[in-house]
Coordinates of C-alpha atoms in Angstrom, one line a residue:
X1 CA 85.7 101.6 104.5
X2 CA 82.5 103.3 105.8
X3 CA 83.0 106.7 107.4
X4 CA 80.9 109.7 108.2
X5 CA 81.9 112.3 105.6
X6 CA 82.3 115.7 107.2
X7 CA 83.1 118.0 104.3
X8 CA 81.3 121.3 104.3
X9 CA 81.3 121.8 100.5
X10 CA 80.6 118.2 99.6
X11 CA 76.8 118.6 99.9
X12 CA 76.9 121.7 97.7
X13 CA 79.0 119.9 95.1
X14 CA 76.6 117.0 95.0
X15 CA 73.7 119.3 94.7
X16 CA 75.4 121.2 91.9
X17 CA 76.0 117.9 90.1
X18 CA 72.3 117.0 90.5
X19 CA 73.5 114.1 92.7
X20 CA 71.1 113.1 95.5
X21 CA 71.5 109.3 95.4
X22 CA 68.6 106.8 95.1
X23 CA 69.9 103.8 97.0
X24 CA 68.7 103.0 100.5
X25 CA 71.3 103.1 103.2
X26 CA 72.5 100.1 105.1
X27 CA 74.1 100.0 108.6
X28 CA 77.7 99.3 107.9
X29 CA 79.9 96.8 109.8
X30 CA 81.1 98.4 113.0
X31 CA 78.7 101.3 112.8
X32 CA 77.9 101.0 116.5
X33 CA 81.3 102.3 117.5
X34 CA 83.5 99.9 115.5
X35 CA 84.2 97.5 118.3
X36 CA 84.2 93.8 118.8
X37 CA 81.5 93.3 121.4
X38 CA 80.7 95.3 124.5
X39 CA 84.1 94.8 126.1
X40 CA 86.9 95.7 123.7
X41 CA 89.5 94.5 126.2
X42 CA 88.3 90.9 125.8
X43 CA 89.2 90.5 122.1
X44 CA 92.4 92.4 122.5
X45 CA 93.6 90.2 125.4
X46 CA 92.4 87.1 123.6
X47 CA 94.2 88.0 120.4
X48 CA 97.4 88.8 122.3
X49 CA 97.3 85.4 124.0
X50 CA 96.7 83.8 120.7
X51 CA 99.9 85.5 119.4
X52 CA 101.7 84.3 122.6
X53 CA 100.8 80.7 121.8
X54 CA 101.9 81.2 118.2
X55 CA 105.3 82.6 119.2
X56 CA 106.0 79.7 121.6
X57 CA 104.7 76.9 119.4
X58 CA 104.5 77.9 115.7
X59 CA 107.2 80.6 115.1
X60 CA 109.6 78.7 117.4
X61 CA 109.5 75.4 119.4
X62 CA 110.2 77.2 122.7
X63 CA 107.2 75.6 124.3
X64 CA 108.9 72.2 124.2
X65 CA 112.3 73.5 125.5
X66 CA 112.1 71.5 128.8
X67 CA 111.7 68.2 126.9
X68 CA 115.1 68.4 125.3
X69 CA 116.4 69.4 121.9
X70 CA 114.4 68.3 118.8
X71 CA 117.4 68.4 116.5
X72 CA 117.5 70.1 113.1
X73 CA 115.8 67.2 111.3
X74 CA 112.9 66.9 113.7
X75 CA 112.5 70.7 113.8
X76 CA 112.2 70.8 110.0
X77 CA 109.5 68.1 110.1
X78 CA 107.7 70.0 112.9
X79 CA 107.6 73.4 111.1
X80 CA 106.9 71.9 107.7
X81 CA 104.0 69.9 109.1
X82 CA 102.5 72.9 110.9
X83 CA 102.6 74.9 107.6
X84 CA 101.2 72.1 105.5
X85 CA 98.4 71.4 108.0
X86 CA 97.4 75.1 107.9
X87 CA 97.5 75.2 104.1
X88 CA 95.0 72.3 104.0
X89 CA 92.8 73.9 106.6
X90 CA 92.8 77.2 104.8
X91 CA 92.0 75.5 101.5
X92 CA 89.0 73.8 103.1
X93 CA 87.7 77.1 104.5
X94 CA 88.0 78.7 101.1
X95 CA 86.1 75.9 99.4
X96 CA 83.5 75.7 102.1
X97 CA 82.9 79.4 102.6
X98 CA 83.6 80.9 99.2
X99 CA 79.9 81.0 98.3
X100 CA 78.7 81.8 101.8
X101 CA 77.2 85.1 103.1
X102 CA 77.9 84.2 106.7
X103 CA 80.8 86.1 108.3
X104 CA 83.2 84.4 110.6
X105 CA 82.8 81.2 112.6
X106 CA 80.2 80.4 115.3
X107 CA 82.2 81.5 118.4
X108 CA 81.5 78.8 120.9
X109 CA 81.6 75.7 118.7
X110 CA 84.7 77.0 116.9
X111 CA 86.6 77.8 120.1
X112 CA 85.6 74.5 121.7
X113 CA 86.6 72.4 118.8
X114 CA 89.9 74.2 118.2
X115 CA 90.8 74.0 121.9
X116 CA 90.3 70.3 122.0
X117 CA 92.2 69.7 118.8
X118 CA 95.1 72.0 119.7
X119 CA 95.6 70.5 123.2
X120 CA 95.6 67.1 121.7
X121 CA 98.2 68.2 119.3
X122 CA 100.4 69.7 122.0
X123 CA 100.2 66.4 124.0
X124 CA 101.0 64.2 121.1
X125 CA 104.0 66.4 120.1
X126 CA 105.3 66.5 123.7
X127 CA 104.9 62.8 124.1
X128 CA 106.7 62.0 120.8
X129 CA 109.6 64.3 121.7
X130 CA 110.0 62.7 125.2
X131 CA 109.9 59.2 123.6
X132 CA 112.5 60.2 121.0
X133 CA 114.9 61.8 123.5
X134 CA 114.6 58.6 125.6
X135 CA 116.4 56.8 122.8
X136 CA 113.5 55.3 121.0
X137 CA 113.6 55.5 117.2
X138 CA 110.5 53.5 116.2
X139 CA 108.3 54.8 113.4
X140 CA 105.3 55.1 115.8
X141 CA 106.9 58.0 117.6
X142 CA 107.5 59.9 114.3
X143 CA 103.9 59.2 113.2
X144 CA 102.6 60.5 116.6
X145 CA 104.8 63.6 116.3
X146 CA 103.6 64.4 112.8
X147 CA 99.9 63.8 113.8
X148 CA 100.3 66.1 116.8
X149 CA 102.0 68.8 114.8
X150 CA 99.3 68.6 112.0
X151 CA 96.5 68.7 114.6
X152 CA 98.0 71.7 116.4
X153 CA 98.8 73.6 113.2
X154 CA 95.3 73.1 111.7
X155 CA 93.5 74.1 115.0
X156 CA 95.6 77.2 115.6
X157 CA 95.3 78.1 111.9
X158 CA 91.5 78.1 112.0
X159 CA 91.6 80.2 115.2
X160 CA 93.9 82.6 113.5
X161 CA 91.4 83.0 110.6
X162 CA 88.6 83.5 113.1
X163 CA 90.5 86.3 114.9
X164 CA 91.5 88.0 111.6
X165 CA 87.9 87.9 110.3
X166 CA 87.1 90.5 113.0
X167 CA 89.4 93.1 111.4
X168 CA 86.7 94.6 109.1
X169 CA 85.0 95.9 112.3
X170 CA 87.9 98.4 112.5
X171 CA 89.2 101.1 110.2
X172 CA 92.5 100.5 108.3
X173 CA 94.4 102.5 111.0
X174 CA 92.4 100.8 113.7
X175 CA 93.2 97.3 112.5
X176 CA 96.8 98.3 111.9
X177 CA 97.2 99.5 115.5
X178 CA 95.2 96.6 116.8
X179 CA 97.5 94.1 115.2
X180 CA 100.6 96.0 116.4
X181 CA 99.3 96.4 120.0
X182 CA 98.4 92.7 120.3
X183 CA 101.8 91.8 118.9
X184 CA 103.5 94.1 121.4
X185 CA 101.5 92.7 124.3
X186 CA 102.3 89.1 123.2
X187 CA 106.0 90.1 123.0
X188 CA 105.9 91.4 126.6
X189 CA 104.2 88.2 127.7
X190 CA 106.8 86.1 126.0
X191 CA 109.5 88.1 127.8
X192 CA 107.9 87.4 131.2
X193 CA 107.3 83.7 130.2
X194 CA 111.0 83.2 129.4
X195 CA 111.9 84.3 132.9
X196 CA 110.0 81.3 134.3
X197 CA 111.5 77.9 134.6
X198 CA 111.5 76.0 131.3
X199 CA 109.3 73.3 132.8
X200 CA 106.5 76.0 132.9
X201 CA 106.6 76.8 129.2
X202 CA 104.5 74.0 127.9
X203 CA 101.8 74.4 130.6
X204 CA 101.8 78.1 130.0
X205 CA 101.4 77.6 126.3
X206 CA 98.4 75.4 126.9
X207 CA 96.8 77.9 129.4
X208 CA 97.3 80.8 127.0
X209 CA 95.7 78.7 124.2
X210 CA 92.7 77.9 126.3
X211 CA 92.3 81.4 127.5
X212 CA 92.6 82.9 124.0
X213 CA 89.9 80.6 122.7
X214 CA 87.7 81.3 125.7
X215 CA 87.9 85.1 124.9
X216 CA 86.9 84.4 121.3
X217 CA 83.9 82.4 122.5
X218 CA 82.6 85.5 124.2
X219 CA 82.5 87.5 121.0
X220 CA 79.1 88.2 119.4
X221 CA 78.1 86.2 116.4
X222 CA 78.9 88.0 113.1
X223 CA 76.2 89.3 110.7
X224 CA 75.1 88.0 107.4
X225 CA 76.6 90.0 104.5
X226 CA 75.1 91.0 101.1
X227 CA 77.8 89.4 98.9
X228 CA 80.0 86.4 98.7
X229 CA 83.7 86.3 98.0
X230 CA 83.2 84.4 94.8
X231 CA 80.7 87.0 93.5
X232 CA 83.1 89.9 94.2
X233 CA 86.4 88.2 93.4
X234 CA 86.9 90.1 90.2
X235 CA 86.7 93.5 92.0
X236 CA 88.7 92.4 95.1
X237 CA 91.6 90.8 93.3
X238 CA 93.0 94.1 91.9
X239 CA 93.2 95.4 95.5
X240 CA 95.1 92.5 97.0
X241 CA 97.3 90.7 94.4
X242 CA 100.2 93.1 94.9
X243 CA 100.1 92.6 98.6
X244 CA 100.0 88.8 98.2
X245 CA 102.9 89.0 95.8
X246 CA 105.0 91.1 98.3
X247 CA 104.2 88.9 101.3
X248 CA 104.8 85.8 99.2
X249 CA 108.3 87.0 98.3
X250 CA 109.1 87.6 102.0
X251 CA 107.5 84.3 103.1
X252 CA 109.6 82.4 100.6
X253 CA 112.8 84.1 101.8
X254 CA 111.8 83.6 105.4
X255 CA 111.4 79.9 104.9
X256 CA 114.5 79.6 102.8
X257 CA 116.9 81.3 105.3
X258 CA 115.3 79.9 108.5
X259 CA 115.6 76.4 107.1
X260 CA 119.2 76.9 106.2
X261 CA 120.0 78.5 109.6
X262 CA 118.6 75.4 111.4
X263 CA 120.9 72.9 109.8
X264 CA 123.7 71.7 112.0
X265 CA 123.4 74.2 114.7
X266 CA 121.9 72.5 117.8
X267 CA 124.0 74.2 120.5
X268 CA 121.9 77.4 120.8
X269 CA 119.9 77.9 123.9
X270 CA 116.3 78.2 122.6
X271 CA 115.1 80.4 125.6
X272 CA 118.0 82.8 125.3
X273 CA 117.6 83.1 121.5
X274 CA 113.9 83.7 122.0
X275 CA 114.8 86.7 124.1
X276 CA 116.9 88.1 121.3
X277 CA 114.2 87.4 118.7
X278 CA 111.5 89.2 120.8
X279 CA 113.8 92.2 121.3
X280 CA 114.2 92.6 117.5
X281 CA 110.5 92.2 117.0
X282 CA 109.7 94.8 119.7
X283 CA 112.0 97.4 118.0
X284 CA 110.4 96.8 114.6
X285 CA 106.8 97.0 116.1
X286 CA 107.5 100.3 117.8
X287 CA 108.9 101.7 114.6
X288 CA 105.8 100.6 112.7
X289 CA 103.5 102.2 115.3
X290 CA 105.1 105.6 115.3
X291 CA 103.7 106.9 111.9
X292 CA 100.2 105.6 112.8
X293 CA 100.2 107.2 116.3
X294 CA 102.0 110.5 115.6
X295 CA 101.1 111.2 112.0
X296 CA 97.9 109.1 111.8
X297 CA 99.4 107.5 108.7
X298 CA 99.9 103.7 109.1
X299 CA 102.4 102.1 106.7
X300 CA 101.0 101.2 103.3
X301 CA 102.2 98.2 101.2
X302 CA 104.8 100.1 99.3
X303 CA 106.4 101.6 102.4
X304 CA 106.3 98.3 104.3
X305 CA 108.0 96.6 101.4
X306 CA 110.9 99.0 101.4
X307 CA 111.2 98.7 105.2
X308 CA 111.2 94.9 105.2
X309 CA 113.6 94.5 102.3
X310 CA 116.8 95.6 104.1
X311 CA 115.9 93.3 107.0
X312 CA 115.5 90.3 104.7
X313 CA 118.6 91.2 102.8
X314 CA 120.6 91.5 106.0
X315 CA 119.5 88.0 106.9
X316 CA 121.6 86.7 104.0
X317 CA 124.6 88.4 105.3
X318 CA 124.7 86.4 108.5
X319 CA 124.1 83.0 106.9
X320 CA 126.5 80.3 108.1
X321 CA 129.9 80.7 106.6
X322 CA 129.7 84.4 105.8
X323 CA 130.0 86.1 109.1
X324 CA 131.4 83.6 111.7
X325 CA 131.0 85.8 114.8
X326 CA 127.2 86.2 114.4
X327 CA 124.8 83.4 115.5
X328 CA 123.3 81.8 112.4
X329 CA 119.8 81.8 113.9
X330 CA 119.9 85.6 113.6
X331 CA 119.5 85.4 109.9
X332 CA 116.1 83.6 110.3
X333 CA 115.0 86.2 112.8
X334 CA 115.8 89.1 110.5
X335 CA 114.0 87.7 107.4
X336 CA 111.0 86.6 109.5
X337 CA 110.7 90.1 110.9
X338 CA 110.5 91.4 107.3
X339 CA 107.8 88.8 106.6
X340 CA 105.9 90.0 109.8
X341 CA 106.0 93.7 108.7
X342 CA 104.4 93.0 105.3
X343 CA 102.1 90.4 106.8
X344 CA 100.5 92.9 109.2
X345 CA 99.9 95.4 106.3
X346 CA 98.4 92.6 104.2
X347 CA 96.0 91.6 106.9
X348 CA 94.9 95.3 107.1
X349 CA 94.4 95.3 103.4
X350 CA 92.3 92.2 103.5
X351 CA 90.1 93.6 106.2
X352 CA 89.6 96.8 104.3
X353 CA 88.7 94.9 101.1
X354 CA 86.3 92.7 102.9
X355 CA 84.6 95.8 104.5
X356 CA 84.2 97.8 101.3
X357 CA 83.0 94.8 99.3
X358 CA 80.6 93.7 102.0
X359 CA 81.9 90.1 101.8
X360 CA 82.9 87.7 104.6
X361 CA 86.5 88.2 105.6
X362 CA 87.0 84.5 106.6
X363 CA 87.4 82.9 103.2
X364 CA 89.3 86.0 102.0
X365 CA 91.9 85.8 104.8
X366 CA 92.0 82.0 104.3
X367 CA 92.8 82.3 100.6
X368 CA 95.5 85.0 101.1
X369 CA 97.1 83.0 104.0
X370 CA 97.0 79.8 102.0
X371 CA 99.0 81.4 99.2
X372 CA 101.6 83.0 101.5
X373 CA 102.1 79.8 103.5
X374 CA 102.6 77.9 100.3
X375 CA 105.4 80.3 99.5
X376 CA 106.8 79.8 103.1
X377 CA 106.7 76.0 102.7
X378 CA 108.4 76.3 99.3
X379 CA 111.1 78.3 100.9
X380 CA 111.5 75.7 103.6
X381 CA 111.9 73.0 101.0
X382 CA 114.4 75.0 99.0
X383 CA 116.4 75.7 102.1
X384 CA 116.6 72.0 103.0
X385 CA 117.8 71.3 99.4
X386 CA 120.4 74.0 99.5
X387 CA 121.6 73.9 103.1
X388 CA 124.5 71.5 102.6
X389 CA 125.8 73.3 99.5
X390 CA 125.4 76.7 101.1
X391 CA 127.4 75.7 104.2
X392 CA 130.1 74.2 101.9
X393 CA 130.4 77.2 99.6
X394 CA 129.8 79.9 102.2
X395 CA 130.3 83.5 101.1
X396 CA 129.8 83.0 97.4
X397 CA 126.5 81.2 97.8
X398 CA 125.3 83.8 100.3
X399 CA 126.1 86.6 98.0
X400 CA 124.4 84.8 95.1
X401 CA 121.3 84.4 97.3
X402 CA 121.4 88.1 98.2
X403 CA 121.7 89.1 94.5
X404 CA 118.8 86.8 93.6
X405 CA 116.7 88.4 96.4
X406 CA 117.6 91.8 95.2
X407 CA 116.5 91.1 91.6
X408 CA 113.2 89.6 92.8
X409 CA 112.6 92.5 95.1
X410 CA 113.2 95.0 92.3
X411 CA 110.7 93.3 90.1
X412 CA 108.1 93.0 92.9
X413 CA 108.7 96.6 94.0
X414 CA 108.0 97.8 90.5
X415 CA 104.8 95.8 90.4
X416 CA 103.8 96.9 93.9
X417 CA 104.6 100.5 94.0
X418 CA 104.7 101.8 90.4
X419 CA 102.0 100.2 88.4
X420 CA 99.3 102.8 89.4
X421 CA 101.4 105.8 88.3
X422 CA 100.6 105.4 84.6
X423 CA 96.9 105.1 84.9
X424 CA 95.1 107.8 83.0
X425 CA 92.7 110.1 84.7
X426 CA 89.9 112.3 83.5
X427 CA 91.7 115.6 83.7
X428 CA 89.5 118.8 83.5
X429 CA 89.7 121.0 80.4
X430 CA 90.6 124.6 80.4
X431 CA 87.6 126.8 80.8
X432 CA 87.9 128.3 77.3
X433 CA 87.0 125.0 75.6
X434 CA 83.3 125.1 74.8
X435 CA 81.1 122.1 75.4
X436 CA 79.8 122.3 71.8
X437 CA 83.2 121.3 70.5
X438 CA 83.0 118.2 72.6
X439 CA 79.6 117.4 71.3
X440 CA 80.7 117.7 67.7
X441 CA 83.7 115.5 68.1
X442 CA 86.4 118.1 68.2
X443 CA 89.6 117.1 69.9
X444 CA 90.2 118.7 73.3
X445 CA 92.7 116.5 75.2
X446 CA 92.2 113.7 77.6
X447 CA 89.6 115.5 79.6
X448 CA 87.3 116.6 76.8
X449 CA 84.3 114.8 78.3
X450 CA 84.7 116.4 81.7
X451 CA 84.0 119.8 80.3
X452 CA 80.6 118.6 79.1
X453 CA 79.9 117.3 82.6
X454 CA 80.6 120.7 84.1
X455 CA 78.3 122.3 81.6
X456 CA 75.6 119.9 82.6
X457 CA 76.2 120.5 86.2
X458 CA 75.7 124.3 85.7
X459 CA 72.2 123.6 84.3
X460 CA 72.9 124.5 80.6
X461 CA 72.9 121.0 79.3
X462 CA 69.5 119.3 78.8
X463 CA 71.1 115.8 78.5
X464 CA 70.7 112.9 80.9
X465 CA 71.5 114.0 84.5
X466 CA 73.9 112.1 86.7
X467 CA 71.1 111.3 89.1
X468 CA 69.1 109.6 86.3
X469 CA 72.2 107.8 85.2
X470 CA 72.8 106.6 88.8
X471 CA 69.3 105.2 88.9
X472 CA 69.6 103.6 85.5
X473 CA 72.9 101.8 86.5
X474 CA 71.8 101.1 90.1
X475 CA 74.8 102.8 91.6
X476 CA 75.3 102.9 95.3
X477 CA 75.7 106.3 97.1
X478 CA 79.5 105.9 97.3
X479 CA 79.8 104.7 93.7
X480 CA 77.7 107.7 92.7
X481 CA 79.9 110.2 94.6
X482 CA 83.1 108.6 93.3
X483 CA 81.8 108.8 89.7
X484 CA 80.8 112.5 90.2
X485 CA 84.3 113.3 91.4
X486 CA 85.9 111.4 88.6
X487 CA 83.9 113.5 86.2
X488 CA 85.3 116.6 87.9
X489 CA 88.8 115.3 87.1
X490 CA 89.7 114.1 90.6
X491 CA 92.3 111.4 91.0
X492 CA 92.0 108.4 93.3
X493 CA 94.3 109.8 96.0
X494 CA 92.4 113.1 95.9
X495 CA 89.0 111.4 96.2
X496 CA 90.3 109.3 99.1
X497 CA 91.4 112.5 100.8
X498 CA 88.2 114.4 100.2
X499 CA 85.9 111.6 101.3
X500 CA 88.0 110.4 104.2
X501 CA 88.3 106.9 102.5
X502 CA 91.3 104.7 102.0
X503 CA 92.7 104.5 98.4
X504 CA 91.7 100.8 98.5
X505 CA 88.1 101.7 99.0
X506 CA 88.1 104.2 96.2
X507 CA 89.9 101.7 93.9
X508 CA 87.2 99.1 94.7
X509 CA 84.4 101.5 93.8
X510 CA 86.3 102.4 90.6
X511 CA 86.5 98.8 89.7
X512 CA 82.8 98.4 90.2
X513 CA 82.1 101.4 88.0
X514 CA 84.4 100.1 85.3
X515 CA 82.5 96.8 85.2
X516 CA 79.1 98.5 85.2
X517 CA 80.0 100.7 82.2
X518 CA 82.2 98.1 80.4
X519 CA 85.4 100.2 80.5
X520 CA 89.0 99.7 81.8
X521 CA 90.3 103.1 82.8
X522 CA 89.1 106.4 84.2
X523 CA 89.4 108.2 80.9
X524 CA 87.3 105.5 79.2
X525 CA 84.8 105.9 82.0
X526 CA 84.5 109.6 81.5
X527 CA 84.0 109.1 77.8
X528 CA 81.4 106.4 78.3
X529 CA 79.4 108.5 80.8
X530 CA 79.6 111.6 78.5
X531 CA 78.3 109.5 75.6
X532 CA 75.4 108.1 77.7
X533 CA 74.5 111.5 78.9
X534 CA 74.3 112.9 75.4
X535 CA 71.3 110.6 74.8
X536 CA 68.1 112.6 75.4
X537 CA 66.5 111.7 78.7
X538 CA 63.1 111.4 77.0
X539 CA 64.4 108.8 74.6
X540 CA 63.3 105.4 75.8
X541 CA 66.0 103.0 77.2
X542 CA 66.9 100.0 75.0
X543 CA 65.6 97.6 77.6
X544 CA 62.2 99.3 77.4
X545 CA 62.2 98.9 73.7
X546 CA 63.0 95.2 74.1
X547 CA 60.4 94.9 76.8
X548 CA 57.7 96.1 74.4
X549 CA 59.0 94.0 71.5
X550 CA 59.2 90.8 73.5
X551 CA 56.1 91.4 75.8
X552 CA 58.0 91.5 79.1
X553 CA 56.2 92.3 82.3
X554 CA 57.1 95.4 84.3
X555 CA 59.2 93.3 86.8
X556 CA 60.9 91.4 84.0
X557 CA 61.9 94.7 82.5
X558 CA 63.5 95.8 85.8
X559 CA 65.4 92.5 86.0
X560 CA 66.4 92.9 82.3
X561 CA 67.8 96.4 83.2
X562 CA 69.9 94.9 85.9
X563 CA 71.2 92.1 83.7
X564 CA 72.1 94.5 80.9
X565 CA 74.3 96.4 83.4
X566 CA 76.2 93.3 84.5
X567 CA 74.5 93.0 87.9
X568 CA 74.6 89.6 89.7
X569 CA 71.4 87.9 90.8
X570 CA 72.2 88.9 94.4
X571 CA 72.6 92.6 93.4
X572 CA 69.4 92.6 91.4
X573 CA 67.5 91.0 94.3
X574 CA 69.0 93.6 96.7
X575 CA 68.1 96.5 94.3
X576 CA 64.5 95.3 93.8
X577 CA 64.0 94.1 97.3
X578 CA 62.9 90.6 96.2
X579 CA 64.4 87.1 96.9
X580 CA 67.2 85.7 94.8
X581 CA 64.9 82.7 93.8
X582 CA 62.4 85.2 92.4
X583 CA 65.1 86.9 90.4
X584 CA 66.3 83.6 89.0
X585 CA 62.7 82.8 87.9
X586 CA 62.4 86.1 86.1
X587 CA 65.8 85.5 84.5
X588 CA 64.7 82.1 83.1
X589 CA 61.6 83.7 81.6
X590 CA 63.6 86.6 80.1
X591 CA 66.0 84.1 78.5
X592 CA 63.1 82.2 77.1
X593 CA 61.4 85.2 75.6
X594 CA 64.5 86.8 74.2
X595 CA 65.9 83.5 72.9
X596 CA 69.2 83.8 74.7
X597 CA 71.1 81.5 77.1
X598 CA 73.5 83.8 79.1
X599 CA 73.8 87.2 80.7
X600 CA 76.4 88.2 78.1
X601 CA 74.0 87.5 75.3
X602 CA 71.5 89.8 77.0
X603 CA 74.1 92.5 77.3
X604 CA 75.0 92.1 73.6
X605 CA 71.3 92.2 72.6
X606 CA 70.7 95.4 74.7
X607 CA 73.8 97.1 73.3
X608 CA 72.8 96.2 69.8
X609 CA 69.5 97.9 70.3
X610 CA 71.0 101.2 71.6
X611 CA 70.5 104.3 69.3
X612 CA 73.7 105.3 67.5
X613 CA 73.0 109.0 67.6

């Protein structure tokens, strides 16, 4: 996340560390006020209307209430088709945009195409339901129904990606409140819509769909970003995999319980039950908004997991056969609410990761959504398979399911909330440990290298400065600052607090530093930096030695320096301010002169030529 750092002593610290930065600054996403166009109300209203359409036609079939009951079998086909169509659409987006630098979708063509497809899908589904309720059972009606549901699901899924790709324009807290506010607005609109005659619900759904897409068409076209998702996947994955795991667990449970709850219970009034569902959602959304509004601390993944777990567990308690007096549909509402809580947090995490990595959010959101929807669809399938047995066995099966959920949640909670606690840090040494003991290999604890860094910062160490090291490894300003604070013994939470960054942003920069220096932890990073700084600054770099030996040009030596530090072609082009094609040409020439065939061979060759003392 890009923020303006306002810390009085930070400039002094950086100066003391000989840290001025050498990279040229770029205008970050959302630097002009962090908004989505000149009229912020337009995207907010459009996104709220998008959620209204989703609530009426994706999360429930309320939009078709006036056409008669679908029945449990047809409802299962409807929801499974919607989910499957979105999975296919998301997979296509990932494949098509994984290597692209373009952010988002072109607003007008995307909105126009999605509107036409979604309206066609609504019409086909409505026609098939009417045909079926009239007593017709021919296969054509079912084929029409499935085609309409697939078209509607894919079109709305793509628009959901398009809206979510705008989240990097906001801060983590901003995107968190934006998602909650649009959900609350949509919930209020649903409450109003449910007061209308049921014959108005389908036209209202169509109007909200068209209006939402029209609002999206008014948004400005997104910028071209420096990196692609495929290039940065290795650095982004550590930030998101726990979130995907958590949401995947709740998605599976949501699909499982909702599918079971729909079996054999056709007498519930869909409009009345929708009122109840929106009431539960409203309470949860208000609870989620309080910490962000009052304490300026939106829920993080670990907290949201612990809030959502009781709701999902409670859903098992009201499964058919366990508590007879409670409507069975309530179980699906509870587990879906838990899914919603973690889903909102995951969307915020994806927006944050996209922003700090400078990659398009569209394929990232598509990939994450594809995985979670696969879990949802798997839960739906499991629910269909177990529904009959669950109804027959009642209490015992429900408690077995609850116990299984509890065990899965324990394992996932351990992975989500506890794995970072054991990571080592570069802790500072006591002041009585002299830097000479570190230079001569004496043991001084896990922070032995940091004492040498402080000695260098005070001007008593003639070794390689941090500024020179930053230039040598082509570090960005924020990477440089994070490295400097690591060398002072700061932890990731402390750095995030001092720089007004999210912990995800600091973790991302840490991952970049680990890859640049070929290490796997902060203590290894401190040790590697201390070792590099012990080399005399006047000693030529290994790539310069290779350049002289193999008769490389000045530009080829610069490209070789980038390759030896693990930089991609795009990063080297950005650093040297030349085109990627030019970099590729130099890389081919370097490979030919050095007699190597890959970047790893270049790195090995450079490492092998480094001085050992």
